[in-house]
mmCIF file of C-alpha atoms and ligand atoms in Angstrom:
data_model
loop_
_atom_site.group_PDB
_atom_site.id
_atom_site.type_symbol
_atom_site.label_atom_id
_atom_site.label_comp_id
_atom_site.label_asym_id
_atom_site.label_seq_id
_atom_site.Cartn_x
_atom_site.Cartn_y
_atom_site.Cartn_z
ATOM 1 C CA MET A 1 -75.029 182.934 31.670
ATOM 2 C CA ALA A 2 -75.767 182.376 28.017
ATOM 3 C CA VAL A 3 -78.332 183.439 25.428
ATOM 4 C CA ASP A 4 -79.377 182.324 21.933
ATOM 5 C CA LEU A 5 -80.241 185.106 19.514
ATOM 6 C CA HIS A 6 -80.907 183.141 16.322
ATOM 7 C CA LEU A 7 -83.890 180.774 16.456
ATOM 8 C CA HIS A 8 -86.450 179.689 13.836
ATOM 9 C CA SER A 9 -89.905 178.338 14.709
ATOM 10 C CA VAL A 10 -92.884 176.895 12.820
ATOM 11 C CA PHE A 11 -93.698 180.475 11.810
ATOM 12 C CA SER A 12 -90.932 180.123 9.217
ATOM 13 C CA ASP A 13 -88.833 177.060 8.471
ATOM 14 C CA GLY A 14 -88.363 175.623 11.933
ATOM 15 C CA SER A 15 -90.148 172.495 13.129
ATOM 16 C CA GLU A 16 -90.895 173.605 16.710
ATOM 17 C CA THR A 17 -93.389 176.081 18.135
ATOM 18 C CA PRO A 18 -92.116 179.175 19.966
ATOM 19 C CA SER A 19 -93.344 177.682 23.263
ATOM 20 C CA VAL A 20 -91.366 174.484 22.755
ATOM 21 C CA ILE A 21 -88.284 176.530 21.850
ATOM 22 C CA VAL A 22 -88.645 178.521 25.069
ATOM 23 C CA ASP A 23 -88.895 175.224 27.006
ATOM 24 C CA MET A 24 -85.692 174.037 25.343
ATOM 25 C CA ALA A 25 -83.992 177.332 26.226
ATOM 26 C CA ALA A 26 -85.123 177.052 29.856
ATOM 27 C CA ARG A 27 -83.896 173.491 30.085
ATOM 28 C CA VAL A 28 -80.349 174.478 29.104
ATOM 29 C CA GLY A 29 -80.446 177.457 31.451
ATOM 30 C CA LEU A 30 -80.438 180.304 28.935
ATOM 31 C CA THR A 31 -81.151 183.755 30.378
ATOM 32 C CA GLY A 32 -82.377 185.254 27.114
ATOM 33 C CA ILE A 33 -83.473 184.412 23.582
ATOM 34 C CA ALA A 34 -84.485 186.125 20.352
ATOM 35 C CA LEU A 35 -86.931 184.632 17.869
ATOM 36 C CA THR A 36 -85.724 185.312 14.314
ATOM 37 C CA ASP A 37 -88.154 183.730 11.869
ATOM 38 C CA HIS A 38 -87.633 184.692 8.223
ATOM 39 C CA ASP A 39 -89.557 187.791 7.084
ATOM 40 C CA ASN A 40 -92.190 187.753 9.820
ATOM 41 C CA LEU A 41 -92.917 188.454 13.470
ATOM 42 C CA ASP A 42 -95.886 186.100 13.737
ATOM 43 C CA GLY A 43 -94.338 183.957 16.462
ATOM 44 C CA VAL A 44 -93.439 186.907 18.673
ATOM 45 C CA PRO A 45 -96.572 187.035 20.886
ATOM 46 C CA GLU A 46 -96.389 183.320 21.730
ATOM 47 C CA ALA A 47 -92.634 183.443 22.336
ATOM 48 C CA ALA A 48 -92.875 186.582 24.467
ATOM 49 C CA ALA A 49 -95.572 185.062 26.669
ATOM 50 C CA ALA A 50 -93.728 181.768 27.066
ATOM 51 C CA ALA A 51 -90.450 183.528 27.828
ATOM 52 C CA ALA A 52 -92.100 185.770 30.430
ATOM 53 C CA ALA A 53 -93.612 182.708 32.110
ATOM 54 C CA ALA A 54 -90.214 180.998 32.121
ATOM 55 C CA GLY A 55 -88.396 184.101 33.409
ATOM 56 C CA ILE A 56 -86.257 184.387 30.287
ATOM 57 C CA ALA A 57 -85.509 187.741 28.610
ATOM 58 C CA PHE A 58 -87.036 187.923 25.141
ATOM 59 C CA VAL A 59 -86.119 189.949 22.067
ATOM 60 C CA PRO A 60 -88.509 190.088 19.102
ATOM 61 C CA GLY A 61 -86.697 189.702 15.808
ATOM 62 C CA THR A 62 -86.669 188.544 12.213
ATOM 63 C CA GLU A 63 -84.116 187.471 9.599
ATOM 64 C CA ILE A 64 -84.245 188.968 6.125
ATOM 65 C CA SER A 65 -82.190 188.384 2.985
ATOM 66 C CA VAL A 66 -80.672 191.520 1.481
ATOM 67 C CA ASN A 67 -78.557 192.411 -1.543
ATOM 68 C CA TRP A 68 -74.826 192.616 -1.111
ATOM 69 C CA ALA A 69 -72.275 192.754 -3.901
ATOM 70 C CA SER A 70 -70.114 189.729 -3.132
ATOM 71 C CA GLY A 71 -72.575 187.167 -1.765
ATOM 72 C CA PRO A 72 -75.818 186.559 0.113
ATOM 73 C CA MET A 73 -76.286 188.669 3.215
ATOM 74 C CA HIS A 74 -78.803 187.800 5.879
ATOM 75 C CA LEU A 75 -79.726 190.532 8.298
ATOM 76 C CA LEU A 76 -80.998 189.760 11.777
ATOM 77 C CA VAL A 77 -83.201 192.596 12.966
ATOM 78 C CA TYR A 78 -83.614 192.782 16.730
ATOM 79 C CA PHE A 79 -86.184 194.627 18.838
ATOM 80 C CA LEU A 80 -88.495 194.888 15.859
ATOM 81 C CA GLU A 81 -91.977 195.038 17.351
ATOM 82 C CA PRO A 82 -95.003 193.545 15.564
ATOM 83 C CA GLY A 83 -97.369 196.118 14.087
ATOM 84 C CA GLU A 84 -96.779 199.004 11.748
ATOM 85 C CA GLY A 85 -93.472 200.672 11.048
ATOM 86 C CA PRO A 86 -91.067 201.417 8.209
ATOM 87 C CA LEU A 87 -89.534 197.937 8.106
ATOM 88 C CA GLN A 88 -92.645 196.142 9.336
ATOM 89 C CA ASP A 89 -94.595 197.550 6.386
ATOM 90 C CA ARG A 90 -91.881 196.482 3.977
ATOM 91 C CA LEU A 91 -91.941 192.962 5.400
ATOM 92 C CA GLU A 92 -95.473 192.649 4.085
ATOM 93 C CA GLU A 93 -94.213 193.279 0.566
ATOM 94 C CA ILE A 94 -91.393 190.823 1.102
ATOM 95 C CA ARG A 95 -93.897 188.176 2.182
ATOM 96 C CA ALA A 96 -96.010 188.843 -0.914
ATOM 97 C CA GLY A 97 -92.873 188.357 -3.024
ATOM 98 C CA ARG A 98 -92.187 185.095 -1.222
ATOM 99 C CA ALA A 99 -95.720 183.847 -1.947
ATOM 100 C CA ASN A 100 -95.260 184.676 -5.612
ATOM 101 C CA ARG A 101 -91.910 182.907 -5.621
ATOM 102 C CA ASN A 102 -93.421 179.779 -4.091
ATOM 103 C CA THR A 103 -95.908 179.583 -6.972
ATOM 104 C CA GLN A 104 -93.030 179.910 -9.428
ATOM 105 C CA ILE A 105 -91.076 177.141 -7.694
ATOM 106 C CA VAL A 106 -94.099 174.856 -8.119
ATOM 107 C CA ASP A 107 -94.218 175.742 -11.828
ATOM 108 C CA ARG A 108 -90.499 175.114 -12.224
ATOM 109 C CA LEU A 109 -90.664 171.721 -10.550
ATOM 110 C CA ARG A 110 -93.689 170.748 -12.641
ATOM 111 C CA SER A 111 -91.896 171.759 -15.823
ATOM 112 C CA LEU A 112 -89.190 169.315 -14.702
ATOM 113 C CA GLY A 113 -91.787 166.560 -14.499
ATOM 114 C CA ILE A 114 -92.224 166.677 -10.720
ATOM 115 C CA GLU A 115 -95.931 166.867 -9.911
ATOM 116 C CA ILE A 116 -95.568 168.563 -6.565
ATOM 117 C CA ASP A 117 -98.759 169.580 -4.776
ATOM 118 C CA PHE A 118 -98.483 173.045 -3.237
ATOM 119 C CA ASP A 119 -101.108 172.145 -0.643
ATOM 120 C CA GLU A 120 -98.726 169.506 0.642
ATOM 121 C CA VAL A 121 -95.931 172.090 0.867
ATOM 122 C CA LEU A 122 -98.287 174.422 2.698
ATOM 123 C CA ALA A 123 -99.241 171.634 5.107
ATOM 124 C CA GLU A 124 -95.548 170.852 5.645
ATOM 125 C CA ALA A 125 -95.014 174.486 6.601
ATOM 126 C CA GLY A 126 -97.965 174.402 8.988
ATOM 127 C CA GLY A 127 -99.952 176.789 6.824
ATOM 128 C CA THR A 128 -97.608 179.779 6.876
ATOM 129 C CA GLY A 129 -94.013 180.871 6.348
ATOM 130 C CA VAL A 130 -93.346 178.564 3.395
ATOM 131 C CA GLY A 131 -89.696 178.344 2.346
ATOM 132 C CA ARG A 132 -87.428 176.092 0.359
ATOM 133 C CA PRO A 133 -86.853 173.641 3.244
ATOM 134 C CA HIS A 134 -90.559 172.785 3.077
ATOM 135 C CA PHE A 135 -90.318 172.092 -0.655
ATOM 136 C CA ALA A 136 -87.284 169.952 0.125
ATOM 137 C CA ALA A 137 -89.171 167.919 2.733
ATOM 138 C CA VAL A 138 -92.007 167.226 0.311
ATOM 139 C CA LEU A 139 -89.564 166.230 -2.454
ATOM 140 C CA VAL A 140 -88.022 163.746 -0.022
ATOM 141 C CA ARG A 141 -91.461 162.301 0.778
ATOM 142 C CA MET A 142 -92.264 162.025 -2.916
ATOM 143 C CA GLY A 143 -89.118 159.961 -3.360
ATOM 144 C CA CYS A 144 -87.653 162.419 -5.877
ATOM 145 C CA VAL A 145 -84.535 163.000 -3.775
ATOM 146 C CA ALA A 146 -82.651 161.141 -1.069
ATOM 147 C CA ASP A 147 -82.753 163.841 1.575
ATOM 148 C CA VAL A 148 -83.075 167.602 2.127
ATOM 149 C CA ARG A 149 -79.502 168.215 1.120
ATOM 150 C CA ASP A 150 -80.020 166.295 -2.110
ATOM 151 C CA ALA A 151 -83.153 168.370 -2.779
ATOM 152 C CA PHE A 152 -81.129 171.580 -2.561
ATOM 153 C CA ASP A 153 -78.184 170.197 -4.519
ATOM 154 C CA ARG A 154 -80.364 168.958 -7.361
ATOM 155 C CA TYR A 155 -83.221 171.435 -7.489
ATOM 156 C CA LEU A 156 -83.508 174.237 -4.953
ATOM 157 C CA ALA A 157 -80.081 175.810 -4.445
ATOM 158 C CA LYS A 158 -79.095 178.900 -6.419
ATOM 159 C CA GLY A 159 -78.183 177.912 -9.961
ATOM 160 C CA ARG A 160 -80.259 174.718 -9.839
ATOM 161 C CA PRO A 161 -83.312 174.304 -12.094
ATOM 162 C CA GLY A 162 -85.931 174.717 -9.343
ATOM 163 C CA PHE A 163 -84.378 177.881 -7.950
ATOM 164 C CA VAL A 164 -86.343 181.105 -8.187
ATOM 165 C CA ASP A 165 -84.688 184.310 -7.058
ATOM 166 C CA GLN A 166 -86.455 186.915 -4.961
ATOM 167 C CA LYS A 167 -86.274 190.660 -5.027
ATOM 168 C CA HIS A 168 -84.426 191.835 -1.930
ATOM 169 C CA LEU A 169 -83.809 195.154 -0.243
ATOM 170 C CA ASP A 170 -80.295 196.515 -0.558
ATOM 171 C CA ALA A 171 -78.261 196.104 2.610
ATOM 172 C CA GLU A 172 -78.053 199.858 3.211
ATOM 173 C CA GLU A 173 -81.778 200.350 2.740
ATOM 174 C CA ALA A 174 -82.645 197.452 5.056
ATOM 175 C CA ILE A 175 -80.282 198.788 7.721
ATOM 176 C CA ALA A 176 -81.820 202.257 7.479
ATOM 177 C CA LEU A 177 -85.372 200.848 7.635
ATOM 178 C CA ALA A 178 -84.479 198.765 10.684
ATOM 179 C CA ARG A 179 -83.065 201.802 12.478
ATOM 180 C CA ALA A 180 -86.059 203.929 11.492
ATOM 181 C CA SER A 181 -88.214 201.215 13.078
ATOM 182 C CA GLY A 182 -86.326 201.382 16.382
ATOM 183 C CA ALA A 183 -84.625 198.055 15.716
ATOM 184 C CA VAL A 184 -81.008 196.924 15.617
ATOM 185 C CA PRO A 185 -79.698 195.332 12.383
ATOM 186 C CA VAL A 186 -77.007 192.671 12.714
ATOM 187 C CA ILE A 187 -75.232 190.655 10.011
ATOM 188 C CA ALA A 188 -76.027 186.953 10.336
ATOM 189 C CA HIS A 189 -73.382 184.243 9.698
ATOM 190 C CA PRO A 190 -70.979 186.652 7.938
ATOM 191 C CA HIS A 191 -69.167 183.910 6.010
ATOM 192 C CA THR A 192 -71.967 183.958 3.423
ATOM 193 C CA LEU A 193 -70.909 187.471 2.374
ATOM 194 C CA GLY A 194 -68.269 185.894 0.169
ATOM 195 C CA LEU A 195 -65.408 187.919 1.624
ATOM 196 C CA VAL A 196 -61.877 186.788 2.277
ATOM 197 C CA ALA A 197 -60.870 187.265 5.925
ATOM 198 C CA ALA A 198 -58.753 190.316 5.135
ATOM 199 C CA ASP A 199 -61.781 192.172 3.764
ATOM 200 C CA TYR A 200 -64.109 191.708 6.713
ATOM 201 C CA ALA A 201 -62.919 194.748 8.642
ATOM 202 C CA ALA A 202 -63.421 197.166 5.735
ATOM 203 C CA ALA A 203 -66.896 195.798 4.948
ATOM 204 C CA PHE A 204 -67.988 195.924 8.576
ATOM 205 C CA GLU A 205 -66.610 199.427 8.964
ATOM 206 C CA TYR A 206 -68.569 200.600 5.933
ATOM 207 C CA LEU A 207 -71.769 198.969 7.173
ATOM 208 C CA ALA A 208 -71.288 200.268 10.715
ATOM 209 C CA ALA A 209 -71.116 203.775 9.267
ATOM 210 C CA VAL A 210 -74.546 203.308 7.672
ATOM 211 C CA GLY A 211 -76.160 202.000 10.875
ATOM 212 C CA LEU A 212 -75.232 198.355 11.333
ATOM 213 C CA GLY A 213 -75.434 197.432 15.016
ATOM 214 C CA GLY A 214 -73.605 194.153 15.219
ATOM 215 C CA ILE A 215 -72.160 190.985 13.746
ATOM 216 C CA GLU A 216 -73.109 187.409 14.537
ATOM 217 C CA ALA A 217 -69.694 186.402 15.852
ATOM 218 C CA TYR A 218 -70.779 183.464 18.035
ATOM 219 C CA TYR A 219 -72.362 181.389 15.282
ATOM 220 C CA ALA A 220 -72.816 177.716 16.097
ATOM 221 C CA ALA A 221 -71.257 176.447 12.886
ATOM 222 C CA TYR A 222 -68.055 178.472 13.342
ATOM 223 C CA PRO A 223 -64.897 177.150 14.939
ATOM 224 C CA LEU A 224 -64.036 178.852 18.250
ATOM 225 C CA GLU A 225 -61.113 180.594 16.587
ATOM 226 C CA MET A 226 -63.374 182.276 14.044
ATOM 227 C CA ARG A 227 -65.893 183.319 16.699
ATOM 228 C CA ARG A 228 -63.096 184.938 18.655
ATOM 229 C CA HIS A 229 -61.735 186.660 15.554
ATOM 230 C CA LEU A 230 -65.137 188.100 14.648
ATOM 231 C CA ALA A 231 -65.762 189.213 18.244
ATOM 232 C CA GLY A 232 -62.428 191.028 18.108
ATOM 233 C CA LEU A 233 -63.453 192.860 14.941
ATOM 234 C CA CYS A 234 -66.684 193.881 16.655
ATOM 235 C CA GLU A 235 -64.790 195.285 19.590
ATOM 236 C CA ASN A 236 -62.601 197.405 17.310
ATOM 237 C CA LEU A 237 -65.615 198.804 15.461
ATOM 238 C CA ALA A 238 -67.891 199.268 18.499
ATOM 239 C CA LEU A 239 -70.306 196.710 17.046
ATOM 240 C CA VAL A 240 -72.184 194.224 19.202
ATOM 241 C CA ALA A 241 -70.881 190.664 18.926
ATOM 242 C CA THR A 242 -74.094 188.631 18.883
ATOM 243 C CA GLY A 243 -74.615 184.931 18.367
ATOM 244 C CA GLY A 244 -76.914 181.998 18.147
ATOM 245 C CA SER A 245 -77.538 178.466 17.032
ATOM 246 C CA ASP A 246 -79.670 179.120 13.914
ATOM 247 C CA PHE A 247 -81.874 176.386 15.341
ATOM 248 C CA HIS A 248 -84.454 175.036 12.844
ATOM 249 C CA GLY A 249 -85.449 171.838 14.689
ATOM 250 C CA SER A 250 -85.663 168.829 12.384
ATOM 251 C CA TYR A 251 -84.981 170.974 9.305
ATOM 252 C CA LYS A 252 -81.387 171.412 10.431
ATOM 253 C CA PRO A 253 -80.500 168.293 12.413
ATOM 254 C CA GLY A 254 -77.772 168.303 15.052
ATOM 255 C CA LEU A 255 -78.312 171.818 16.378
ATOM 256 C CA ALA A 256 -79.580 172.422 19.915
ATOM 257 C CA VAL A 257 -81.104 175.611 21.272
ATOM 258 C CA GLY A 258 -78.399 177.519 23.125
ATOM 259 C CA ARG A 259 -75.778 174.804 22.623
ATOM 260 C CA GLY A 260 -75.482 174.703 18.836
ATOM 261 C CA TYR A 261 -73.385 171.671 17.941
ATOM 262 C CA GLY A 262 -72.372 171.327 21.592
ATOM 263 C CA ASP A 263 -69.731 174.009 22.011
ATOM 264 C CA LEU A 264 -71.788 177.183 21.622
ATOM 265 C CA VAL A 265 -71.765 179.799 24.358
ATOM 266 C CA VAL A 266 -73.204 183.196 23.487
ATOM 267 C CA PRO A 267 -72.417 185.536 26.393
ATOM 268 C CA ASP A 268 -75.525 187.156 27.900
ATOM 269 C CA MET A 269 -73.682 190.455 27.565
ATOM 270 C CA ALA A 270 -74.604 190.292 23.865
ATOM 271 C CA LEU A 271 -78.251 190.847 24.719
ATOM 272 C CA GLU A 272 -77.448 193.727 27.078
ATOM 273 C CA GLU A 273 -75.300 195.390 24.442
ATOM 274 C CA LEU A 274 -77.974 194.926 21.787
ATOM 275 C CA ARG A 275 -80.440 196.642 24.066
ATOM 276 C CA SER A 276 -78.052 199.587 24.447
ATOM 277 C CA ALA A 277 -77.469 199.652 20.697
ATOM 278 C CA ARG A 278 -81.093 200.592 20.121
ATOM 279 C CA GLY A 279 -79.904 204.083 20.891
ATOM 280 C CA GLY A 280 -81.858 207.307 20.532
ATOM 281 C CA GLY A 281 -83.359 206.650 17.096
ATOM 282 C CA SER A 282 -85.990 204.242 18.352
ATOM 283 C CA GLN A 283 -89.668 205.064 18.050
ATOM 284 C CA GLY A 284 -91.008 204.514 21.520
ATOM 285 C CA ALA A 285 -91.033 200.957 22.821
ATOM 286 C CA GLU A 286 -88.306 201.804 25.304
ATOM 287 C CA GLY A 287 -87.945 199.779 28.413
ATOM 288 C CA PRO A 288 -86.558 196.324 28.943
ATOM 289 C CA ALA A 289 -87.015 193.452 26.550
ATOM 290 C CA ARG A 290 -90.041 191.431 27.434
HETATM 291 P P1 LIG B 1 -85.729 180.422 1.650
HETATM 292 O O1 LIG B 1 -85.970 181.385 2.767
HETATM 293 O O2 LIG B 1 -87.003 179.843 1.108
HETATM 294 O O3 LIG B 1 -84.835 180.969 0.581
HETATM 295 O O4 LIG B 1 -84.966 179.189 2.315
HETATM 296 C C1 LIG B 1 -83.849 179.462 3.086
HETATM 297 C C2 LIG B 1 -83.613 178.298 3.990
HETATM 298 O O5 LIG B 1 -83.133 177.220 3.218
HETATM 299 C C3 LIG B 1 -82.573 178.576 5.070
HETATM 300 O O6 LIG B 1 -83.130 178.271 6.330
HETATM 301 C C4 LIG B 1 -81.443 177.639 4.786
HETATM 302 O O7 LIG B 1 -80.994 177.013 5.976
HETATM 303 C C5 LIG B 1 -82.011 176.621 3.847
HETATM 304 N N1 LIG B 1 -81.017 176.349 2.824
HETATM 305 C C6 LIG B 1 -80.546 177.225 1.918
HETATM 306 N N2 LIG B 1 -79.631 176.621 1.111
HETATM 307 C C7 LIG B 1 -79.539 175.328 1.532
HETATM 308 C C8 LIG B 1 -78.776 174.180 1.107
HETATM 309 N N3 LIG B 1 -77.919 174.252 0.084
HETATM 310 N N4 LIG B 1 -78.951 173.014 1.805
HETATM 311 C C9 LIG B 1 -79.825 172.942 2.834
HETATM 312 N N5 LIG B 1 -80.560 173.980 3.278
HETATM 313 C C10 LIG B 1 -80.432 175.156 2.635
HETATM 314 ZN ZN1 LIG B 2 -84.332 179.329 7.952
HETATM 315 FE FE1 LIG B 3 -79.585 182.856 7.536
HETATM 316 FE FE1 LIG B 4 -81.372 181.680 10.225
#
């Protein structure tokens, strides 16, 4: 009985529709999934309907980038319902910032002599949810770079000439907004925090005290040993050990829904515990995940 709580669709930088992702989840026998497109909940209605039809539990979610002292932190926010709310409203501002950033990336690339056409990037993204992977795909097609990795290494990664930073919420603020919206904030792929192993416990303890609900312990790219270690830390701190593939379809080759690189098993208990972690602070929307 396994779940996958980290999935990207065409509504951000994944290549598959929510319906296709649900089909993939059903085919590998998952009992639950969460859709976690970057900065938006646009794929939630389609995913919820498809999951209901397939008899799979569904959790609406999103992944946002937040400020953290030592390195990039991505926050997975679960049980965030589409519509209005403290975090939902802020996501609109974040999306506006992303649109502005995309324009700046075009300008940067042009100043480097690369005549990239934003309409082509938009088409690559399917009209919405544009991110750097879409720029990378177009750069590959233009013959400017060998592949997506090369596009990031040469132009799009932090510190490279095509990189444009974005304004992010602070981790504490994002966690508080998620809780005020009845959602459960979870740290995605914690290795990006730039901590040495010995410092994880203190950081997680601090963040748990300000409302963090869980840690993505069962991350596809992690060795089993590390997943177990992170799950142990969660147990000590009464945090939910969540997990997922971080599936992006063709934008991140080699990853399968539910299976990751072949050895991923996220216990279905993770979804049950997440549901419990919504706690008393939620604004309505009780009841089981759809
Ligand atoms: P964005 O949201 O526009 O900042 O783009 C973030 C996406 O770019 C994530 O899905 C990452 O998987 C991908 N990404 C970030 N850095 C790299 C990199 N160095 N190589 C390949 N993909 C990357
Ligand atoms: Zn992504
Ligand atoms: Fe991420
Ligand atoms: Fe992700």
